[in-house]
XYZ file of C-alpha atoms in Angstrom:
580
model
C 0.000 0.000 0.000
C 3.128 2.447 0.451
C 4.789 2.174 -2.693
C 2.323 4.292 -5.006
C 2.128 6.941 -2.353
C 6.308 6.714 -2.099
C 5.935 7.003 -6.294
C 3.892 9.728 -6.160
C 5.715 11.747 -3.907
C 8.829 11.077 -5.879
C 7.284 11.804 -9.162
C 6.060 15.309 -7.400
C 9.101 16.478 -6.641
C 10.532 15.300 -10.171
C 7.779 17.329 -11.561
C 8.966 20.319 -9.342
C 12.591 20.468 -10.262
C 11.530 19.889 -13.469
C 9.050 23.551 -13.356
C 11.887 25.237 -11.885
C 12.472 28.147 -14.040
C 15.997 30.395 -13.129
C 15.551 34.290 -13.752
C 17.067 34.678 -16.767
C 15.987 38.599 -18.359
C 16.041 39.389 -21.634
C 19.055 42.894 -21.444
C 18.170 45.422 -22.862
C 21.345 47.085 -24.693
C 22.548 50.085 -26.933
C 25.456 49.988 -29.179
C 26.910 53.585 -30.559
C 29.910 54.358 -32.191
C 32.488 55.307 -29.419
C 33.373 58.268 -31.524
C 31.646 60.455 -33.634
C 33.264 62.870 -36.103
C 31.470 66.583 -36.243
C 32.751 69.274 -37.885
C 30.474 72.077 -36.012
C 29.594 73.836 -39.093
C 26.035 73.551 -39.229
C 25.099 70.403 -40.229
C 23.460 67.822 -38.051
C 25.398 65.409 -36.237
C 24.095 61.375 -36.847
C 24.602 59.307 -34.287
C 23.407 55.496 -35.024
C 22.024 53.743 -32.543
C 20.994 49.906 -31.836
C 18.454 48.679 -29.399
C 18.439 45.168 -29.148
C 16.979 42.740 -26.255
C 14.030 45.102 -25.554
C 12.369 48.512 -26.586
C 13.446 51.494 -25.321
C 13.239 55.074 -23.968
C 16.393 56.415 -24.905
C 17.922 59.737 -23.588
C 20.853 61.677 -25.408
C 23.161 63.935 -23.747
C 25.794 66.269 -25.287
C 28.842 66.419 -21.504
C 31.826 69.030 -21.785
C 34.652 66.604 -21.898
C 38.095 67.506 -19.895
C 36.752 70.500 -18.660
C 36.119 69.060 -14.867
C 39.043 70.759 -13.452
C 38.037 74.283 -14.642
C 34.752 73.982 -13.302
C 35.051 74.639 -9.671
C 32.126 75.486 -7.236
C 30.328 76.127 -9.419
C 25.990 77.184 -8.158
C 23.552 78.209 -10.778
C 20.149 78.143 -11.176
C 16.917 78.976 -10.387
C 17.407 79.465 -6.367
C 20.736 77.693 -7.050
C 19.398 74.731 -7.653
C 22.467 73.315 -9.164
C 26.035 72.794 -7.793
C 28.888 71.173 -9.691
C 32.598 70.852 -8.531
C 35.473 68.680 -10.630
C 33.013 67.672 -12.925
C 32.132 68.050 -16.507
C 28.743 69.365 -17.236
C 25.530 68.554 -19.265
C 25.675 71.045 -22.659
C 22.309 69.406 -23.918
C 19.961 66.452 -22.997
C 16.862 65.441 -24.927
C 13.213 64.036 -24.530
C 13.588 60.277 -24.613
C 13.200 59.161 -27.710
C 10.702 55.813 -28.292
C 12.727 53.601 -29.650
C 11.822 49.672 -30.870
C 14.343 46.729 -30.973
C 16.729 47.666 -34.212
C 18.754 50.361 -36.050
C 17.421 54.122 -35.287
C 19.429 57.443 -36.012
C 19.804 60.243 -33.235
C 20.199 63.741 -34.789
C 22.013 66.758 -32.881
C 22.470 69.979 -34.173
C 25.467 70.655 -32.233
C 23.677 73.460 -29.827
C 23.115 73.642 -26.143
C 19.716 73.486 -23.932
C 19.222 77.012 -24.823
C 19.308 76.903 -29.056
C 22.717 78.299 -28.789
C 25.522 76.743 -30.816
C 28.378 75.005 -29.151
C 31.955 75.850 -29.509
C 33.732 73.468 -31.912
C 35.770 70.592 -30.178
C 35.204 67.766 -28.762
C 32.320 66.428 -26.312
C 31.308 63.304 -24.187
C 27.700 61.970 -25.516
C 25.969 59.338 -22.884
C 22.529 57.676 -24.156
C 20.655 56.314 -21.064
C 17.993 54.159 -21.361
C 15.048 51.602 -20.257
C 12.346 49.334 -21.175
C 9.393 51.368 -20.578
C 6.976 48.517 -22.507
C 7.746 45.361 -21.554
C 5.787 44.468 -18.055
C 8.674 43.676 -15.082
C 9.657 40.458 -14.526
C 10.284 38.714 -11.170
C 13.519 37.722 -9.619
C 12.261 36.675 -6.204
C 8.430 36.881 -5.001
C 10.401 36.405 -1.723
C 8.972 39.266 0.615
C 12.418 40.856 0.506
C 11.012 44.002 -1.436
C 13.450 47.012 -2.314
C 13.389 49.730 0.089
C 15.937 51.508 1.931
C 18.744 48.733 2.864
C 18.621 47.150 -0.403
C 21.777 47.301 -2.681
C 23.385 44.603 -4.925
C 26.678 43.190 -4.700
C 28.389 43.148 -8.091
C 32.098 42.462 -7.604
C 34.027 39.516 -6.024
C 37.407 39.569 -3.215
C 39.633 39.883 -6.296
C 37.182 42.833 -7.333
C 36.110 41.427 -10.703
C 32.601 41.048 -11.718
C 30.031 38.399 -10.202
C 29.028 36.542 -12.829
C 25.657 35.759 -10.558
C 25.555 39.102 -8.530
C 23.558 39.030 -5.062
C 20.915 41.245 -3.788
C 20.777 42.568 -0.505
C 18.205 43.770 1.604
C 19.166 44.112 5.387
C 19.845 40.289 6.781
C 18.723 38.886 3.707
C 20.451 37.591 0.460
C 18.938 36.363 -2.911
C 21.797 34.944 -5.430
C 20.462 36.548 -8.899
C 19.322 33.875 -11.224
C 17.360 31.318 -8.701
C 13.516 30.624 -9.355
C 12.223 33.242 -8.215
C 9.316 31.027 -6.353
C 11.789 28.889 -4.550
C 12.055 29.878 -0.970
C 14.816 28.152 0.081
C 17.208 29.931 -1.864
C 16.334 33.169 0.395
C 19.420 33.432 2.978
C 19.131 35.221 6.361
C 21.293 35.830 9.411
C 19.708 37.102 12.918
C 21.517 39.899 14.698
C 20.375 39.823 18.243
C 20.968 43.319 20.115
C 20.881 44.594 23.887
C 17.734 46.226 24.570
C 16.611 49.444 23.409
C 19.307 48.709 20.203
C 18.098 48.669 16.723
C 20.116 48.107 13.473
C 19.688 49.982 10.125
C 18.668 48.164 7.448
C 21.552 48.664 4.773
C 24.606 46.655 5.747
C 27.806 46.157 3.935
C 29.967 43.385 3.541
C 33.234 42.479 3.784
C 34.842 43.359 0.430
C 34.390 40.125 -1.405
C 33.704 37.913 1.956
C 30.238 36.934 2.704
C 31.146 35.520 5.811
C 31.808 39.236 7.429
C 29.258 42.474 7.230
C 28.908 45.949 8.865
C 26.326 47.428 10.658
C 24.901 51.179 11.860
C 23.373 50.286 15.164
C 21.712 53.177 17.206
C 20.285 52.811 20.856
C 16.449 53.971 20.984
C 16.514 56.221 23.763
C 20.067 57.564 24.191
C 20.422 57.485 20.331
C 23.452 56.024 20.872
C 25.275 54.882 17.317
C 28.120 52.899 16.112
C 29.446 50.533 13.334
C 29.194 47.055 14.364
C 31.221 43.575 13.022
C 30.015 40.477 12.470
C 30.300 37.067 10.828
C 27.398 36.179 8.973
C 25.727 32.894 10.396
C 23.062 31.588 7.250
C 19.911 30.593 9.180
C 21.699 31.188 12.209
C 22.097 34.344 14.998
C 25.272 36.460 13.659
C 28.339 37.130 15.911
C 29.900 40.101 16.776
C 33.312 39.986 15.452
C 34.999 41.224 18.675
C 38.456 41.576 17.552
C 37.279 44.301 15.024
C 37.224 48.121 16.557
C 36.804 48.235 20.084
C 35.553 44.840 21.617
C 33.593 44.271 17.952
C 32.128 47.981 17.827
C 33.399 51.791 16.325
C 31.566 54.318 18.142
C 31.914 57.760 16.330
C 29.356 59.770 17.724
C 27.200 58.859 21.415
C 24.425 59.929 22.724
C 22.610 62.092 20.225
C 19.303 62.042 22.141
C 16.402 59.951 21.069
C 16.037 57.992 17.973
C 13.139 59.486 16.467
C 15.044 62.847 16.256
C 18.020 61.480 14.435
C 18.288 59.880 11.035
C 20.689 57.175 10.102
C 21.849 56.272 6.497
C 23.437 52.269 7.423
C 26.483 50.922 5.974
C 28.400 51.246 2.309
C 31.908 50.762 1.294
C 33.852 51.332 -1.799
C 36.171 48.620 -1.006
C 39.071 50.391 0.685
C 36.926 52.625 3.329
C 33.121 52.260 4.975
C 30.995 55.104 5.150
C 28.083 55.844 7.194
C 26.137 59.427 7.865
C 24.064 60.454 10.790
C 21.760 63.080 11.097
C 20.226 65.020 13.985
C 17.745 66.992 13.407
C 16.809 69.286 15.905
C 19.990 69.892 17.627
C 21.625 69.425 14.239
C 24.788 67.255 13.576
C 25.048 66.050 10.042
C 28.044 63.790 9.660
C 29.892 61.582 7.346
C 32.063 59.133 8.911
C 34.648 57.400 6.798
C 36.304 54.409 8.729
C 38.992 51.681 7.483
C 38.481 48.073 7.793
C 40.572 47.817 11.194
C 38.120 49.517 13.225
C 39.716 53.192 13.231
C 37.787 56.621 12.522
C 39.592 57.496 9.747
C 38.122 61.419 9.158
C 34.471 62.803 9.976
C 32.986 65.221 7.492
C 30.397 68.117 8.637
C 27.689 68.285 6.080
C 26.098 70.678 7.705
C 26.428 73.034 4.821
C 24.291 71.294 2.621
C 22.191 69.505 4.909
C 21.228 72.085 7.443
C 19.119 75.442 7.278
C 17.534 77.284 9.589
C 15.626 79.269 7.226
C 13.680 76.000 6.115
C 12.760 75.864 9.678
C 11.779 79.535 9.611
C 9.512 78.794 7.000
C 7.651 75.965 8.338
C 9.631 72.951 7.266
C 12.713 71.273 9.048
C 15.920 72.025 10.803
C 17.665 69.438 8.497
C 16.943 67.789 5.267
C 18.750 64.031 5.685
C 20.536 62.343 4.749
C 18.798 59.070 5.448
C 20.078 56.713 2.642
C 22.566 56.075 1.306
C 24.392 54.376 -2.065
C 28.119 54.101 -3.198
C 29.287 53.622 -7.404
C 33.466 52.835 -7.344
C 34.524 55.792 -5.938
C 31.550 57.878 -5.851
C 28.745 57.727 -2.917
C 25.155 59.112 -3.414
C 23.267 60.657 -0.694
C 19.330 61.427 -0.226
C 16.582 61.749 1.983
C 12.446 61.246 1.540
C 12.463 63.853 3.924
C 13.922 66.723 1.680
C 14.365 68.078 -2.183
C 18.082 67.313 -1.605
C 20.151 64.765 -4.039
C 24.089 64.611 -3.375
C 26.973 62.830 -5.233
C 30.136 63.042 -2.890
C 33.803 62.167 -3.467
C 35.087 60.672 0.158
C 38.570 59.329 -1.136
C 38.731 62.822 -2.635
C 37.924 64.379 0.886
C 40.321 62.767 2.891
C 42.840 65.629 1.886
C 40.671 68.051 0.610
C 37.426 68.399 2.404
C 36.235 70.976 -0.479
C 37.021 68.126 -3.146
C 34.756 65.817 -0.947
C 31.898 67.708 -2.596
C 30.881 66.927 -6.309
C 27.325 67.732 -6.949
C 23.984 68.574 -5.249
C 20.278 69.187 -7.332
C 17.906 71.331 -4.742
C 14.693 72.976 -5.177
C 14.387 74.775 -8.629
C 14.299 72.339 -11.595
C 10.941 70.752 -11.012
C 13.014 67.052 -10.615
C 12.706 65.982 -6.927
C 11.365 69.210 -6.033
C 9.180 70.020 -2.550
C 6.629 72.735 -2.654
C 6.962 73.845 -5.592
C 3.544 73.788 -6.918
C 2.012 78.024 -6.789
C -0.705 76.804 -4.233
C 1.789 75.408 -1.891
C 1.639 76.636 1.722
C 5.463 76.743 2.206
C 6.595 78.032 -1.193
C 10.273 76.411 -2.463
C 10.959 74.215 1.079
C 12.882 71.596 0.763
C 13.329 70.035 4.138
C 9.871 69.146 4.640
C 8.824 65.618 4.813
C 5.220 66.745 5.057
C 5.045 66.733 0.967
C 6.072 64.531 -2.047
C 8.191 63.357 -3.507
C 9.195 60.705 -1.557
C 12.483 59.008 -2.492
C 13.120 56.248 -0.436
C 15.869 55.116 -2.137
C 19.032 56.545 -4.352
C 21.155 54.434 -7.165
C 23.467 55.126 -9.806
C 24.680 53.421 -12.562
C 28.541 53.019 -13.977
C 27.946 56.163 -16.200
C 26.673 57.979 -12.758
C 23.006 58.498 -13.737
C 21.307 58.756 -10.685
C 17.513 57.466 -10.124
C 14.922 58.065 -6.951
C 11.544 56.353 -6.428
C 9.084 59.142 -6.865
C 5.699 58.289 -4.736
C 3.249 60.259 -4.390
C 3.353 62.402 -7.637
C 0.914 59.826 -9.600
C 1.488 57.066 -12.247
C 5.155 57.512 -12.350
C 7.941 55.516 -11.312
C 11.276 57.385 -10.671
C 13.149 60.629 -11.043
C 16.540 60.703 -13.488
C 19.405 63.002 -12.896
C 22.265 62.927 -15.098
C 25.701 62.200 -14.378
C 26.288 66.336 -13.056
C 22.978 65.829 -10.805
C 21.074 67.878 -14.110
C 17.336 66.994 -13.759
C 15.863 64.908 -16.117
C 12.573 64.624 -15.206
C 9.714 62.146 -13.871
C 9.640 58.017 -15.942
C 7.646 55.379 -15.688
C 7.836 51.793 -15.413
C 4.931 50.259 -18.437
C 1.506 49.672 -16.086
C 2.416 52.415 -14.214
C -0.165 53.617 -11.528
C -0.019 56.226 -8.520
C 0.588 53.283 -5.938
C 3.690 53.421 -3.433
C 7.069 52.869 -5.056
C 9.682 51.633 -2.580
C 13.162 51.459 -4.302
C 15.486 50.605 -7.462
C 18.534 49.562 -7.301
C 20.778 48.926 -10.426
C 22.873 46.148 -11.353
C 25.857 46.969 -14.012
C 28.526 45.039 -13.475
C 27.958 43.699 -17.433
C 26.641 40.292 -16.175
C 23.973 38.673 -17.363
C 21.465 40.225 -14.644
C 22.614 44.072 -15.679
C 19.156 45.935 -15.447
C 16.915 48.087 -12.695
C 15.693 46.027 -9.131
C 12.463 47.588 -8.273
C 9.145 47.004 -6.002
C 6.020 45.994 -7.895
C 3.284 47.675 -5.936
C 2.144 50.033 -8.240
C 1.793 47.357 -11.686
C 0.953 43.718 -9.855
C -1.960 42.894 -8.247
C -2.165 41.667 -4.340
C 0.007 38.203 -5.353
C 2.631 40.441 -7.067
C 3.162 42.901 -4.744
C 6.053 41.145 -2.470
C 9.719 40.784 -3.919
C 12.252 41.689 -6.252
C 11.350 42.870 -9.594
C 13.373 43.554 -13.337
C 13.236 46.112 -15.834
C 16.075 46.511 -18.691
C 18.383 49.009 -18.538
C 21.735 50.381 -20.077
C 23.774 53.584 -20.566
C 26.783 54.157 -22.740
C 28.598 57.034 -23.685
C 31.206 58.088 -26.230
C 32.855 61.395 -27.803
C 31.690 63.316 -30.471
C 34.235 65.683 -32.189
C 35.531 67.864 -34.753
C 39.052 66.558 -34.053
C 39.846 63.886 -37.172
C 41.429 60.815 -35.183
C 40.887 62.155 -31.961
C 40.873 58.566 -30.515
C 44.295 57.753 -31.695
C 45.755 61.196 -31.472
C 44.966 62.470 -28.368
C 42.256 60.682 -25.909
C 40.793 62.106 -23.268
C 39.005 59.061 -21.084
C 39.405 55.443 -21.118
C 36.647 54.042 -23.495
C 35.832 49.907 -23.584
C 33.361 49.212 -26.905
C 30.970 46.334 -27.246
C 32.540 43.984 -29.573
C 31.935 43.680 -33.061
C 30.247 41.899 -34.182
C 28.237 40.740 -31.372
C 26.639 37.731 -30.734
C 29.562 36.037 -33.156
C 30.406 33.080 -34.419
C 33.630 32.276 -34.510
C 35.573 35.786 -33.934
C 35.133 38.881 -33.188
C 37.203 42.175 -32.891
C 37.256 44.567 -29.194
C 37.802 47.801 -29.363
C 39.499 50.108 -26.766
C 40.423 53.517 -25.933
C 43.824 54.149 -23.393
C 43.859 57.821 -21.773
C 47.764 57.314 -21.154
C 50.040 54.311 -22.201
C 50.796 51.754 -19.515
C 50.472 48.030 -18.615
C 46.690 46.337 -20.083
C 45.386 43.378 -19.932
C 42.460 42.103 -21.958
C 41.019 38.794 -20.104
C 37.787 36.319 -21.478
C 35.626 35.112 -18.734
C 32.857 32.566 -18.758
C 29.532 32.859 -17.111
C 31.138 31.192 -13.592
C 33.481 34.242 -13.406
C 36.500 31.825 -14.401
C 39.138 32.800 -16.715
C 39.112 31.047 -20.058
C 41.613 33.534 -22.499
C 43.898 36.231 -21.996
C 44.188 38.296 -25.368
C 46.618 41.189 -24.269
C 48.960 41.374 -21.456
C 51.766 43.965 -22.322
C 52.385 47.469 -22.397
C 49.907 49.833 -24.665
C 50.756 53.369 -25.793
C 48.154 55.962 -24.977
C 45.052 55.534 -28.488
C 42.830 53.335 -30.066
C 43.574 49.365 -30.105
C 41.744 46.451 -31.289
C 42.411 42.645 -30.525
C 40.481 39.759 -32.363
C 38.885 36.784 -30.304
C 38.746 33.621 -31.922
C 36.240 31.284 -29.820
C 36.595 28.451 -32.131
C 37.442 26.046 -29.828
C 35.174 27.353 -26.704
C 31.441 25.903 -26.485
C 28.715 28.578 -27.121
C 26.939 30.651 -24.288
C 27.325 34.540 -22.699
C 31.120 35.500 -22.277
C 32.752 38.830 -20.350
C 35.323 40.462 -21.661
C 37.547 42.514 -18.887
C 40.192 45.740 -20.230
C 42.453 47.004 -17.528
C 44.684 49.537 -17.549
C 46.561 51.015 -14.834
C 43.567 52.121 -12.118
C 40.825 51.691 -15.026
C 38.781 48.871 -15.788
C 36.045 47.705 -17.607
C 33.352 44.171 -18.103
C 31.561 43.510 -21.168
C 28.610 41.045 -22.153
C 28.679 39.177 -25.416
C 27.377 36.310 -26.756
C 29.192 33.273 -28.664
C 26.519 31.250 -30.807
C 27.449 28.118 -32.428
């Protein structure tokens, strides 16, 4: 009588594995000519462009290019909305453009935002983009949804890209590329605290060791705060790592009063410092902390600058603005609040010796993007700090090019605010099914795996079953240099440049294209989907210019490759695909 019933059961979970379906999403991704001759005698400039994977909205931005050390402190504006420091600035950026999967032409007639025409020379153009009409697709209906604390892991202890990157959410880690429906590939750790102690949700990890992470932990009352160690137990109750800091704990600031009047931001690193911000708002301290890895204060930052007015308060909002979230892109960190209009880019490496350099660029109330009371009814004209009013922006990411997205709830059926890569405002986007619900976070992958693309919350396009976990939406920005300087790339370039090979997906070769600032040791390395090493191509010393090398994967079994180009401090991972 047991053996059918033993069958069965077998056969069930047979069936099971065999419905397992991995997250695999279909990239979207845009190919344009890294350079782009112009002569700036008024014609129009044609810039092809290819959309494959999925449609697209497409933006195109004309940058100043080499110009960041001129530009210095620079606050313009409508109320001086806009503040730029080392950093070349927007010229131009378009509407997005609608594009469809295929070949489409970009025309520019080589003048600013203001009809003006540009001086001749040469220019960085960035396209950004993302599938506004597919529907999202889920990565985990786990109920792990993004929100502040969420981030993804993208790089391994050697630094290189994960070929299966991991997304984080407080104590919790999904492994991108699981069946989204299976539960037990859902990690989590317990952190058990004294009483009164809570942790912030965004943690940081050991550089490359998942056994290790770092946590903001505040007391309730006293508002006592620190940066706590410890090793990661899966299923299990973490451990403070007491031979980290003092006794397991780095206490840079104590007793700040209670914990509703202070805001914390968790946890990032960059790999060779961790950062963490506190704010208090009514007897206002607003402070970055940058500590090393041995449990020493390295330097504290006041932000007060930026981050506290007392003529917001005057006029009926807050003290302080934030921060309360935080986000860090290779050297770069991003700062925000839901609290406040405020959106901040900040260089800590930079500030370590220069405490003005720490400061890269801020977008405030006066461009309409992320804006608080700005509407002519509004009973506290132009405040920022006020978290009485929307937007709320929960969350702050940035891709490799440094655009810069926010939720946006509460202004109606759209999904996020764009800035550029200079914090210019680029206006209000939406996710396809858009609707007015809450919208809790993205976070971007692009690390040029196979799961590059924007992590978002589904409330406002699912129903009730679809409105837990992690959901996908193609994305991808590029950029290149349009000039009126004939061989520009091999004469003189300004920025390291990486192409996508051509042709791409290939069968049997195919030819990678590079760009070298300055002449020095490079390496270009093949990888296969396991992040292993399969073909070095160059390993020797390049002179500053254009090169090309030639893959020939005759002999390697088809599937998605990464190509990796080093040189000296620069470095950059490419998808393509090998069909057979």
């Amino acid at each position: 009588m047991k053996r059918p019933f033993i069958f069965a059961i077998a056969l069930l979970v047979i069936t099971s594995s065999a419905l397992a379906i991995p997250f695999s999403p279909a990239q979207l991704k845009l190919i344009a000519p890294p350079v782009v001759e112009y002569m700036f005698d008024g014609t129009t400039a044609q810039i092809p462009v290819t959309v494959s994977g999925t449609p697209a909205g497409v933006f195109f931005l004309v940058f100043t290019e080499g110009q960041a050390s001129s530009i210095q402190n620079v606050r313009n504006g409508y109320l001086g909305w806009h503040y730029v420091n080392n950093i070349d600035t927007c010229v131009y950026a378009s509407t997005p453009f609608e594009f469809t999967q295929g070949n489409h032409t970009i025309n520019w007639e080589g003048k600013n935002q203001d009809g003006v025409t540009v001086p001749a020379g040469s220019y960085t153009y960035y396209l950004w983009g993302w599938d506004n009409i597919g529907t999202k697709k889920p990565v985990t209906t786990q109920n792990i949804y993004p929100m502040r604390g969420g981030y993804i892991e993208e790089r391994d202890a050697d630094g290189m890209p994960l070929a299966q990157p991991i997304y984080m959410r407080s104590l919790n880690k999904w492994v991108l590329g699981g069946d989204p429906e299976d539960p037990s590939l859902l990690e989590t750790t317990r952190v058990v605290l004294p009483e009164n102690y809570g942790l912030r949700e965004r943690i940081a990890f050991q550089p490359g060791d998942y056994s290790n992470f770092y946590a903001q932990i505040h007391n309730t009352e006293s508002g006592y705060l620190g940066i706590w160690k410890y090793q990661w137990v899966p299923g299990g109750e973490s451990v403070l790592d007491t031979s980290w800091g003092d006794d397991g704990v780095l206490l840079p600031v104590q007793a700040l009063g209670t914990y509703t009047n202070n805001w914390f931001s968790g946890v990032v690193t960059d790999r060779q410092y961790l950062y963490a911000t506190i704010c208090r708002r009514e007897e206002p301290i607003v402070n970055f902390y940058v500590a090393n890895f041995d449990g020493e204060l390295v330097k504290t930052i006041d932000m007060s600058e930026w981050w506290v007015n007392q003529q917001e308060l005057n006029a009926g909002g807050q003290l302080t603005g934030g921060p309360n979230d935080i986000m860090v892109r290779n050297q770069y960190v991003f700062l925000n609040a839901h609290t406040s209009c405020l959106e901040s880019m900040v260089n800590p490496s930079a500030g370590l010796d220069d405490e003005e350099a720490f400061w890269v660029w801020h977008n405030g109330n006066g461009d309409f993007v992320g804006d608080h009371n700005f509407e002519p009814n509004a009973q506290r004209p132009w405040v920022c700090f006020d978290y009485n009013v929307a937007p709320y922006t929960y969350t702050i990411t940035s891709d490799s090019n440094y655009f810069t997205m926010t939720p946006s709830y509460d202004m109606g059926a759209v999904s996020f605010a764009l800035y550029a890569p200079d914090g210019t405002g680029l206006g209000y986007h939406a996710y396809s099914g858009e609707t007015s619900d809450i919208k809790w976070g993205n976070f971007i992958c692009d690390n040029g795996s196979a799961y590059d693309g924007i992590y978002t919350d589904n409330n406002s396009t699912g129903g009730e079953g679809a409105k837990t976990g992690v959901w996908y939406v193609g994305h991808d920005s590029i950029k290149g240099t349009i000039t009126n300087q004939v061989g520009v790339a091999d004469a003189a370039p300004a920025a390291f440049k990486v192409a996508q090979n051509v042709p791409n997906p290939f069968n049997p070769t195919t030819t990678i294209s590079f760009t070298l600032a300055r002449a020095g040791r490079t390496t270009v390395e093949v990888y296969n989907v396991a992040g292993q090493k399969v073909d070095t191509l160059v390993n020797s010393s390049l002179k500053a210019g254009s090169h090309s090398v030639t893959w020939n994967a005759a002999s390697f079994s088809a599937g998605v490759y990464f190509y990796t180009v080093k040189s000296g401090s620069f470095s950059k991972t490419t998808k393509m695909t090998l069909l057979k």
